[in-house]
């Protein structure tokens, strides 16, 4: 029994240490840029030793992917929840309204993600893993669009649900790139709403 209690405390402490390292890394990456940050700086910001870092992550790439998974899962849940309310019929304008109202548009995260995207572009192994993580968001969107097929018509030019999901994510990427430059979150939400409504309908519906 005492061993179980000790193991439980160790597990909780490890979870807390990992979470604190992730939070600290996010702050340091946002302030200085991924690629300009050392493991020592992350440890200092979190108040831990290098040993604590290496007991949780092999390197900064692995730490970043843990961060990315958090954000990708959050966005996938936001999209899935926003699209879940219509049953088999998909009210595209109403669903787009819900998605754009709740979707994570965090400037600090966009800075970190963009830095890492450039890093991944120069490393095929990192790029492969990043592409796998990006597929999680597309999968959530494609699943909802596929379930609506036969009830809600999508523009034929989009092809199947997977292709439509690619187009939706491309629109999100484009809007967030502009957001990095002009810092206009409200404008980004409005523009994303217009793009997704035009993309997923025949364009006759005014958002």
C-alpha positions as semicolon CSV with decimal commas, in nm:
position;residue;x (nm);y (nm);z (nm)
1;X;0,000;0,000;0,000
2;X;0,279;0,243;0,088
3;X;0,454;0,157;-0,238
4;X;0,136;0,233;-0,432
5;X;0,099;0,570;-0,258
6;X;0,463;0,655;-0,334
7;X;0,421;0,554;-0,699
8;X;0,110;0,770;-0,719
9;X;0,294;1,070;-0,580
10;X;0,583;1,014;-0,825
11;X;0,341;0,988;-1,117
12;X;0,158;1,307;-1,018
13;X;0,488;1,488;-0,968
14;X;0,610;1,374;-1,308
15;X;0,288;1,489;-1,476
16;X;0,321;1,827;-1,303
17;X;0,689;1,856;-1,402
18;X;0,609;1,775;-1,763
19;X;0,326;2,029;-1,770
20;X;0,549;2,298;-1,617
21;X;0,823;2,229;-1,873
22;X;0,572;2,258;-2,155
23;X;0,433;2,586;-2,021
24;X;0,782;2,730;-1,973
25;X;0,893;2,617;-2,319
26;X;0,590;2,781;-2,476
27;X;0,671;3,113;-2,309
28;X;1,039;3,099;-2,408
29;X;0,967;2,987;-2,765
30;X;0,713;3,268;-2,809
31;X;0,954;3,529;-2,671
32;X;1,273;3,421;-2,849
33;X;1,172;3,189;-3,131
34;X;1,214;2,815;-3,173
35;X;1,571;2,746;-3,284
36;X;1,704;3,028;-3,065
37;X;1,625;2,854;-2,738
38;X;1,838;2,599;-2,555
39;X;1,733;2,320;-2,322
40;X;1,906;2,512;-2,042
41;X;1,682;2,815;-2,103
42;X;1,369;2,601;-2,088
43;X;1,489;2,441;-1,764
44;X;1,571;2,780;-1,613
45;X;1,230;2,920;-1,705
46;X;1,058;2,617;-1,553
47;X;1,284;2,601;-1,245
48;X;1,405;2,247;-1,316
49;X;1,734;2,074;-1,383
50;X;1,845;1,921;-1,713
51;X;1,781;1,585;-1,551
52;X;1,413;1,673;-1,510
53;X;1,401;1,773;-1,876
54;X;1,561;1,452;-2,002
55;X;1,337;1,238;-1,784
56;X;1,044;1,376;-1,986
57;X;1,179;1,465;-2,331
58;X;1,465;1,342;-2,547
59;X;1,518;1,684;-2,709
60;X;1,346;2,012;-2,796
61;X;1,181;1,859;-3,104
62;X;1,005;1,602;-2,887
63;X;0,898;1,874;-2,645
64;X;0,760;2,080;-2,931
65;X;0,559;1,788;-3,064
66;X;0,405;1,746;-2,719
67;X;0,306;2,114;-2,735
68;X;0,178;2,072;-3,090
69;X;-0,029;1,770;-2,991
70;X;-0,195;1,974;-2,716
71;X;-0,290;2,251;-2,958
72;X;-0,387;2,018;-3,243
73;X;-0,610;1,815;-3,012
74;X;-0,769;2,133;-2,875
75;X;-0,842;2,268;-3,224
76;X;-0,973;1,930;-3,340
77;X;-1,208;1,919;-3,040
78;X;-1,322;2,276;-3,105
79;X;-1,398;2,199;-3,468
80;X;-1,564;1,864;-3,392
81;X;-1,781;2,016;-3,115
82;X;-1,881;2,309;-3,335
83;X;-1,982;2,076;-3,619
84;X;-2,155;1,817;-3,400
85;X;-2,483;1,996;-3,334
86;X;-2,656;1,956;-3,670
87;X;-2,713;1,581;-3,678
88;X;-2,674;1,428;-4,024
89;X;-2,769;1,757;-4,191
90;X;-2,489;2,009;-4,189
91;X;-2,602;2,372;-4,171
92;X;-2,282;2,510;-4,321
93;X;-2,326;2,882;-4,242
94;X;-2,434;2,810;-3,882
95;X;-2,152;2,559;-3,835
96;X;-1,897;2,801;-3,979
97;X;-2,023;3,065;-3,735
98;X;-1,969;2,827;-3,443
99;X;-1,625;2,717;-3,564
100;X;-1,493;3,069;-3,616
101;X;-1,628;3,185;-3,280
102;X;-1,443;2,920;-3,078
103;X;-1,138;2,841;-3,291
104;X;-0,804;2,901;-3,124
105;X;-0,636;3,209;-3,275
106;X;-0,344;3,257;-3,038
107;X;-0,072;3,490;-3,167
108;X;0,199;3,343;-2,943
109;X;0,115;2,992;-3,059
110;X;0,117;3,101;-3,424
111;X;0,465;3,249;-3,376
112;X;0,594;2,927;-3,220
113;X;0,426;2,707;-3,482
114;X;0,564;2,914;-3,770
115;X;0,917;2,900;-3,633
116;X;0,892;2,525;-3,603
117;X;0,744;2,491;-3,951
118;X;1,056;2,654;-4,095
119;X;1,271;2,420;-3,885
120;X;1,073;2,118;-4,008
121;X;1,105;2,227;-4,371
122;X;1,481;2,176;-4,343
123;X;1,458;1,835;-4,174
124;X;1,264;1,559;-4,356
125;X;1,224;1,346;-4,042
126;X;1,076;1,636;-3,845
127;X;0,859;1,733;-4,142
128;X;0,718;1,381;-4,160
129;X;0,617;1,388;-3,794
130;X;0,469;1,737;-3,827
131;X;0,261;1,627;-4,125
132;X;0,127;1,336;-3,919
133;X;0,021;1,575;-3,644
134;X;-0,145;1,814;-3,891
135;X;-0,346;1,522;-4,022
136;X;-0,528;1,501;-3,688
137;X;-0,710;1,828;-3,749
138;X;-0,792;1,739;-4,109
139;X;-0,921;1,403;-3,992
140;X;-1,168;1,562;-3,749
141;X;-1,302;1,789;-4,023
142;X;-1,312;1,516;-4,289
143;X;-1,500;1,282;-4,056
144;X;-1,775;1,538;-3,996
145;X;-1,802;1,628;-4,364
146;X;-1,815;1,259;-4,461
147;X;-2,101;1,197;-4,217
148;X;-2,293;1,483;-4,378
149;X;-2,256;1,341;-4,731
150;X;-2,593;1,243;-4,871
151;X;-2,765;1,498;-4,649
152;X;-2,571;1,813;-4,729
153;X;-2,421;1,880;-5,071
154;X;-2,072;2,026;-5,085
155;X;-1,937;2,200;-5,396
156;X;-1,835;1,931;-5,644
157;X;-1,505;2,105;-5,712
158;X;-1,387;2,008;-5,362
159;X;-1,406;1,638;-5,441
160;X;-1,436;1,405;-5,142
161;X;-1,444;1,488;-4,770
162;X;-1,066;1,453;-4,734
163;X;-1,006;1,704;-5,012
164;X;-1,260;1,941;-4,859
165;X;-1,083;1,912;-4,522
166;X;-0,751;1,998;-4,690
167;X;-0,915;2,310;-4,835
168;X;-1,054;2,414;-4,496
169;X;-0,715;2,377;-4,327
170;X;-0,549;2,569;-4,613
171;X;-0,793;2,856;-4,555
172;X;-0,712;2,850;-4,183
173;X;-0,339;2,854;-4,260
174;X;-0,378;3,152;-4,492
175;X;-0,582;3,355;-4,246
176;X;-0,344;3,284;-3,959
177;X;-0,045;3,390;-4,173
178;X;-0,212;3,728;-4,225
179;X;-0,293;3,741;-3,853
180;X;0,078;3,709;-3,770
181;X;0,140;4,033;-3,958
182;X;-0,157;4,254;-3,877
183;X;-0,243;4,114;-3,527
184;X;-0,615;4,168;-3,601
185;X;-0,786;3,871;-3,434
186;X;-1,140;4,000;-3,493
187;X;-1,059;4,063;-3,857
188;X;-0,911;3,713;-3,889
189;X;-1,228;3,556;-3,751
190;X;-1,447;3,755;-3,990
191;X;-1,228;3,673;-4,290
192;X;-1,211;3,304;-4,200
193;X;-1,590;3,298;-4,172
194;X;-1,624;3,447;-4,521
195;X;-1,370;3,208;-4,672
196;X;-1,516;2,892;-4,518
197;X;-1,873;2,986;-4,610
198;X;-1,772;3,052;-4,973
199;X;-1,563;2,734;-4,978
200;X;-1,825;2,497;-4,838
201;X;-2,135;2,637;-5,013
202;X;-2,213;2,761;-5,361
203;X;-2,112;3,106;-5,241
204;X;-2,465;3,246;-5,240
205;X;-2,496;3,261;-4,862
206;X;-2,377;3,583;-4,705
207;X;-2,226;3,523;-4,359
